[in-house]
Short mmCIF file of C-alpha atoms and ligand atoms in Angstrom, two decimals:
data_model
loop_
_atom_site.label_atom_id
_atom_site.label_comp_id
_atom_site.label_asym_id
_atom_site.label_seq_id
_atom_site.Cartn_x
_atom_site.Cartn_y
_atom_site.Cartn_z
CA UNK A 384 20.39 0.05 -0.78
CA UNK A 385 16.69 0.86 -2.63
CA UNK A 386 16.16 -2.10 -4.58
CA UNK A 387 14.55 -1.00 -8.02
CA UNK A 388 10.76 -1.37 -7.95
CA UNK A 389 9.78 -4.54 -10.55
CA UNK A 390 6.37 -5.11 -12.27
CA UNK A 391 5.64 -8.69 -12.38
CA UNK A 392 2.84 -9.70 -15.00
CA UNK A 393 0.60 -12.03 -13.47
CA UNK A 394 -0.91 -14.10 -16.47
CA UNK A 395 -4.23 -14.72 -14.81
CA UNK A 396 -5.76 -11.76 -16.64
CA UNK A 397 -4.05 -12.43 -20.52
CA UNK A 398 -5.80 -14.03 -22.75
CA UNK A 399 -4.70 -17.55 -23.13
CA UNK A 400 -5.94 -17.90 -26.38
CA UNK A 401 -2.98 -15.34 -27.36
CA UNK A 402 -0.61 -15.92 -24.16
CA UNK A 403 2.36 -15.69 -27.14
CA UNK A 404 1.23 -12.68 -27.94
CA UNK A 405 0.43 -11.02 -24.28
CA UNK A 406 3.91 -12.34 -22.87
CA UNK A 407 5.67 -10.35 -25.68
CA UNK A 408 3.26 -7.27 -25.34
CA UNK A 409 4.37 -7.36 -21.60
CA UNK A 410 7.76 -7.40 -22.55
CA UNK A 411 7.89 -4.42 -24.76
CA UNK A 412 5.86 -2.72 -22.08
CA UNK A 413 8.63 -3.22 -19.94
CA UNK A 414 7.35 -5.51 -17.06
CA UNK A 415 10.75 -7.10 -15.27
CA UNK A 416 9.27 -10.42 -14.33
CA UNK A 417 5.67 -13.08 -14.88
CA UNK A 418 3.88 -14.56 -12.39
CA UNK A 419 1.94 -17.72 -12.83
CA UNK A 420 -1.29 -18.18 -10.38
CA UNK A 421 -1.45 -21.93 -10.18
CA UNK A 422 -4.71 -23.06 -8.34
CA UNK A 423 -6.03 -26.56 -7.48
CA UNK A 424 -9.43 -25.84 -6.86
CA UNK A 425 -8.67 -27.09 -3.39
CA UNK A 426 -6.62 -24.48 -1.57
CA UNK A 427 -8.72 -21.81 -3.12
CA UNK A 428 -11.92 -21.86 -4.83
CA UNK A 429 -10.65 -21.78 -8.29
CA UNK A 430 -8.88 -23.83 -10.87
CA UNK A 431 -6.23 -22.31 -13.35
CA UNK A 432 -2.80 -23.79 -14.54
CA UNK A 433 -0.12 -26.17 -13.86
CA UNK A 434 3.40 -27.12 -15.09
CA UNK A 435 2.38 -27.55 -18.68
CA UNK A 436 2.04 -23.75 -18.97
CA UNK A 437 5.02 -22.54 -16.79
CA UNK A 438 6.81 -24.80 -19.70
CA UNK A 439 4.96 -23.03 -22.56
CA UNK A 440 5.96 -19.12 -21.00
CA UNK A 441 9.22 -20.47 -20.48
CA UNK A 442 9.81 -20.84 -24.08
CA UNK A 443 8.37 -17.62 -24.79
CA UNK A 444 10.38 -15.47 -22.15
CA UNK A 445 13.83 -14.82 -21.08
CA UNK A 446 12.67 -12.57 -18.03
CA UNK A 447 12.44 -14.39 -14.50
CA UNK A 448 9.18 -16.66 -14.05
CA UNK A 449 7.67 -17.24 -10.84
CA UNK A 450 5.32 -19.92 -10.22
CA UNK A 451 2.73 -19.20 -7.41
CA UNK A 452 1.37 -22.33 -5.89
CA UNK A 453 -2.47 -21.95 -4.41
CA UNK A 454 -2.35 -25.57 -4.03
CA UNK A 455 -2.58 -28.29 -1.34
CA UNK A 456 0.46 -30.33 -0.81
CA UNK A 457 2.74 -28.12 -2.91
CA UNK A 458 6.13 -29.86 -1.92
CA UNK A 459 5.12 -32.68 -4.04
CA UNK A 460 5.10 -30.59 -7.07
CA UNK A 461 7.91 -28.08 -6.33
CA UNK A 462 10.17 -30.52 -8.78
CA UNK A 463 7.55 -30.41 -11.49
CA UNK A 464 7.79 -26.86 -11.27
CA UNK A 465 11.64 -26.28 -11.36
CA UNK A 466 11.92 -28.64 -14.25
CA UNK A 467 9.02 -26.76 -16.03
CA UNK A 468 11.48 -23.61 -15.78
CA UNK A 469 10.01 -21.58 -12.81
CA UNK A 470 12.66 -19.11 -11.65
CA UNK A 471 10.87 -18.77 -8.41
CA UNK A 472 8.55 -20.91 -6.53
CA UNK A 473 6.35 -19.29 -4.18
CA UNK A 474 4.55 -21.40 -1.57
CA UNK A 475 1.82 -20.62 1.07
CA UNK A 476 2.61 -20.98 4.56
CA UNK A 477 -0.87 -22.01 4.92
CA UNK A 478 -0.18 -25.19 3.60
CA UNK A 479 2.23 -26.55 6.34
CA UNK A 480 0.43 -26.37 10.21
CA UNK A 481 -3.14 -27.39 11.56
CA UNK A 482 -5.92 -25.76 9.81
CA UNK A 483 -8.52 -24.16 11.79
CA UNK A 484 -11.57 -25.81 12.44
CA UNK A 485 -13.45 -22.94 10.09
CA UNK A 486 -11.65 -24.41 6.89
CA UNK A 487 -11.32 -28.19 7.57
CA UNK A 488 -13.61 -29.25 4.82
CA UNK A 489 -11.83 -28.80 1.37
CA UNK A 490 -14.38 -26.22 0.03
CA UNK A 491 -14.25 -24.15 2.91
CA UNK A 492 -12.10 -21.06 2.46
CA UNK A 493 -9.64 -19.29 2.77
CA UNK A 494 -7.22 -21.74 4.18
CA UNK A 495 -6.15 -20.69 7.77
CA UNK A 496 -3.74 -22.52 10.27
CA UNK A 497 -3.25 -22.33 13.92
CA UNK A 498 0.29 -21.86 13.79
CA UNK A 499 3.09 -22.29 11.08
CA UNK A 500 4.85 -25.96 11.17
CA UNK A 501 8.26 -24.68 10.63
CA UNK A 502 10.35 -27.53 10.17
CA UNK A 503 7.95 -28.69 7.64
CA UNK A 504 8.07 -25.46 5.29
CA UNK A 505 11.48 -25.21 5.76
CA UNK A 506 12.18 -28.55 4.35
CA UNK A 507 10.33 -27.57 1.34
CA UNK A 508 11.95 -24.28 1.03
CA UNK A 509 15.14 -25.79 1.10
CA UNK A 510 14.09 -28.14 -1.78
CA UNK A 511 13.34 -25.35 -3.74
CA UNK A 512 16.61 -23.61 -3.11
CA UNK A 513 18.22 -26.82 -3.95
CA UNK A 514 16.87 -27.17 -7.07
CA UNK A 515 18.82 -23.88 -7.95
CA UNK A 516 15.63 -21.71 -7.74
CA UNK A 517 14.45 -18.57 -5.70
CA UNK A 518 11.92 -19.79 -2.79
CA UNK A 519 9.31 -17.30 -1.45
CA UNK A 520 7.22 -17.89 1.15
CA UNK A 521 3.25 -16.60 0.69
CA UNK A 522 1.21 -15.13 3.53
CA UNK A 523 -2.48 -14.78 3.07
CA UNK A 524 -4.06 -11.52 4.49
CA UNK A 525 -5.10 -13.60 7.75
CA UNK A 526 -2.17 -15.13 8.35
CA UNK A 527 0.82 -13.32 10.42
CA UNK A 528 4.37 -13.15 9.38
CA UNK A 529 6.43 -15.82 10.55
CA UNK A 530 9.65 -14.21 11.08
CA UNK A 531 11.44 -17.34 11.98
CA UNK A 532 11.22 -18.69 8.73
CA UNK A 533 12.77 -15.61 6.57
CA UNK A 534 16.28 -16.76 6.91
CA UNK A 535 15.40 -19.79 4.65
CA UNK A 536 13.63 -17.54 2.10
CA UNK A 537 15.07 -15.31 -0.80
CA UNK A 538 11.84 -13.63 -1.00
CA UNK A 539 8.54 -13.09 0.80
CA UNK A 540 5.21 -12.53 -1.01
CA UNK A 541 2.32 -10.67 0.73
CA UNK A 542 -1.20 -11.38 -0.59
CA UNK A 543 -3.58 -8.38 -0.29
CA UNK A 544 -6.37 -10.18 -1.45
CA UNK A 545 -7.37 -13.40 -0.27
CA UNK A 546 -6.20 -15.65 -3.33
CA UNK A 547 -7.91 -17.37 -5.63
CA UNK A 548 -9.21 -14.89 -8.58
CA UNK A 549 -7.98 -11.51 -9.86
CA UNK A 550 -9.72 -8.41 -10.22
CA UNK A 551 -10.11 -7.88 -6.04
CA UNK A 552 -10.26 -5.54 -3.99
CA UNK A 553 -6.50 -4.52 -2.05
CA UNK A 554 -6.78 -5.22 1.66
CA UNK A 555 -4.66 -1.85 3.41
CA UNK A 556 -4.73 -4.04 6.47
CA UNK A 557 -1.93 -5.92 5.18
CA UNK A 558 0.41 -3.12 4.91
CA UNK A 559 1.96 -3.17 8.39
CA UNK A 560 3.52 -6.57 7.27
CA UNK A 561 5.51 -4.94 4.74
CA UNK A 562 6.59 -2.25 7.09
CA UNK A 563 7.54 -5.16 9.20
CA UNK A 564 9.69 -7.00 6.75
CA UNK A 565 11.20 -3.90 5.33
CA UNK A 566 12.45 -3.34 8.69
CA UNK A 567 13.80 -6.93 9.23
CA UNK A 568 14.39 -8.80 5.99
CA UNK A 569 17.09 -8.01 3.10
CA UNK A 570 15.31 -10.21 0.28
CA UNK A 571 12.93 -9.62 -1.92
CA UNK A 572 9.34 -8.09 -0.80
CA UNK A 573 6.38 -9.08 -3.56
CA UNK A 574 2.80 -7.67 -2.71
CA UNK A 575 0.06 -9.49 -4.89
CA UNK A 576 -3.73 -8.54 -5.26
CA UNK A 577 -5.26 -5.22 -6.13
CA UNK A 578 -2.42 -3.54 -7.11
CA UNK A 579 -3.67 -0.20 -9.18
CA UNK A 580 -2.43 3.33 -9.37
CA UNK A 581 -4.09 3.93 -5.71
CA UNK A 582 -2.63 1.38 -4.10
CA UNK A 583 1.08 0.56 -5.78
CA UNK A 584 2.59 3.76 -3.96
CA UNK A 585 0.98 2.71 -0.67
CA UNK A 586 2.60 -0.94 -1.13
CA UNK A 587 6.07 0.60 -2.28
CA UNK A 588 5.99 3.19 0.46
CA UNK A 589 5.51 0.13 3.15
CA UNK A 590 8.49 -1.83 2.03
CA UNK A 591 7.22 -3.71 -1.46
CA UNK A 592 9.86 -4.10 -4.30
CA UNK A 593 7.71 -6.55 -6.44
CA UNK A 594 4.17 -5.34 -7.75
CA UNK A 595 2.55 -7.95 -9.01
CA UNK A 596 -0.54 -7.19 -11.25
CA UNK A 597 -3.26 -9.02 -13.56
CA UNK A 598 -6.26 -6.90 -14.16
CA UNK A 599 -4.55 -3.36 -13.77
CA UNK A 600 -2.01 -4.15 -16.21
CA UNK A 601 -3.97 -6.07 -18.65
CA UNK A 602 -6.95 -3.92 -18.20
CA UNK A 603 -5.03 -0.85 -19.29
CA UNK A 604 -5.63 0.61 -23.16
CA UNK A 605 -1.23 1.49 -22.55
CA UNK A 606 0.96 -1.33 -21.10
CA UNK A 607 3.81 0.84 -21.63
CA UNK A 608 2.63 3.87 -19.29
CA UNK A 609 1.36 1.59 -16.96
CA UNK A 610 4.80 -0.15 -16.53
CA UNK A 611 6.81 3.12 -16.22
CA UNK A 612 4.71 4.51 -13.82
CA UNK A 613 4.84 1.57 -11.59
CA UNK A 614 8.32 1.31 -11.97
CA UNK A 615 9.04 5.00 -10.67
CA UNK A 616 7.06 4.60 -7.78
C1 DX5 B 632 -4.71 -14.11 -6.51
C2 DX5 B 632 -3.33 -14.15 -7.45
C3 DX5 B 632 -3.20 -13.01 -7.95
C4 DX5 B 632 -4.05 -12.17 -8.70
C5 DX5 B 632 -4.01 -10.77 -8.82
O1 DX5 B 632 -5.03 -15.38 -6.13
O2 DX5 B 632 -2.65 -14.62 -6.94
O3 DX5 B 632 -1.61 -12.84 -8.95
O4 DX5 B 632 -3.94 -12.60 -10.26
O5 DX5 B 632 -4.96 -10.18 -9.90
P1 DX5 B 632 -5.05 -8.43 -9.71
O6 DX5 B 632 -4.13 -8.05 -9.91
O7 DX5 B 632 -6.23 -8.25 -10.64
O8 DX5 B 632 -5.80 -8.52 -8.38
ZN1 ZN B 633 -0.45 -14.58 -7.51
#
């Protein structure tokens, strides 16, 4: 059965000085989830927020809250994010396995691996589930799907930009990953990066059921109309 299309508001493009107001605006517009981009300045070339903000957002909404961890050693922080109130914890496959030579230094991006270290990734996904949270694995545009891990995931997040910033351009070359997931995976399939009126239909057609959006949603004059049109895809 086809899952309903969900809109997940990435607060990266919200006004952090008026976060409670923007959360309410999103809720009134009909978004179904919130997405919090947690960046450490090492896994990605940007620094954002941590569990403190997840906790603050948790106090303001009953909607599902996802913590997208773009950080090194995510396993060390799973408990903190769970305690802060995230409903789903999303960990990057590129944190598990040997890094390619092109990104051995802390300040070389995007992070890439030669092969996913399945036991290590599985252990952290189990940790997430053990805390009663939904476990998502995230794949960067240049990382191939690792199908062996799918049975350990509640959802998969396909990055359609190199992680680090909102407002980047959608990379259509990731669409075949969505198509493959649609054929073999029954959990949630989320897409993150460059979602807008032109790219969202492509993502949904290829198999995504959760559309994560920051700049398109918050940049819209009418959040309600944007949310409605995305949900109707
Ligand atoms: C990028 C983040 C995304 C980002 C999306 O590293 O993971 O969630 O906020 O921003 P837009 O929708 O503007 O591409
Ligand atoms: Zn994200």
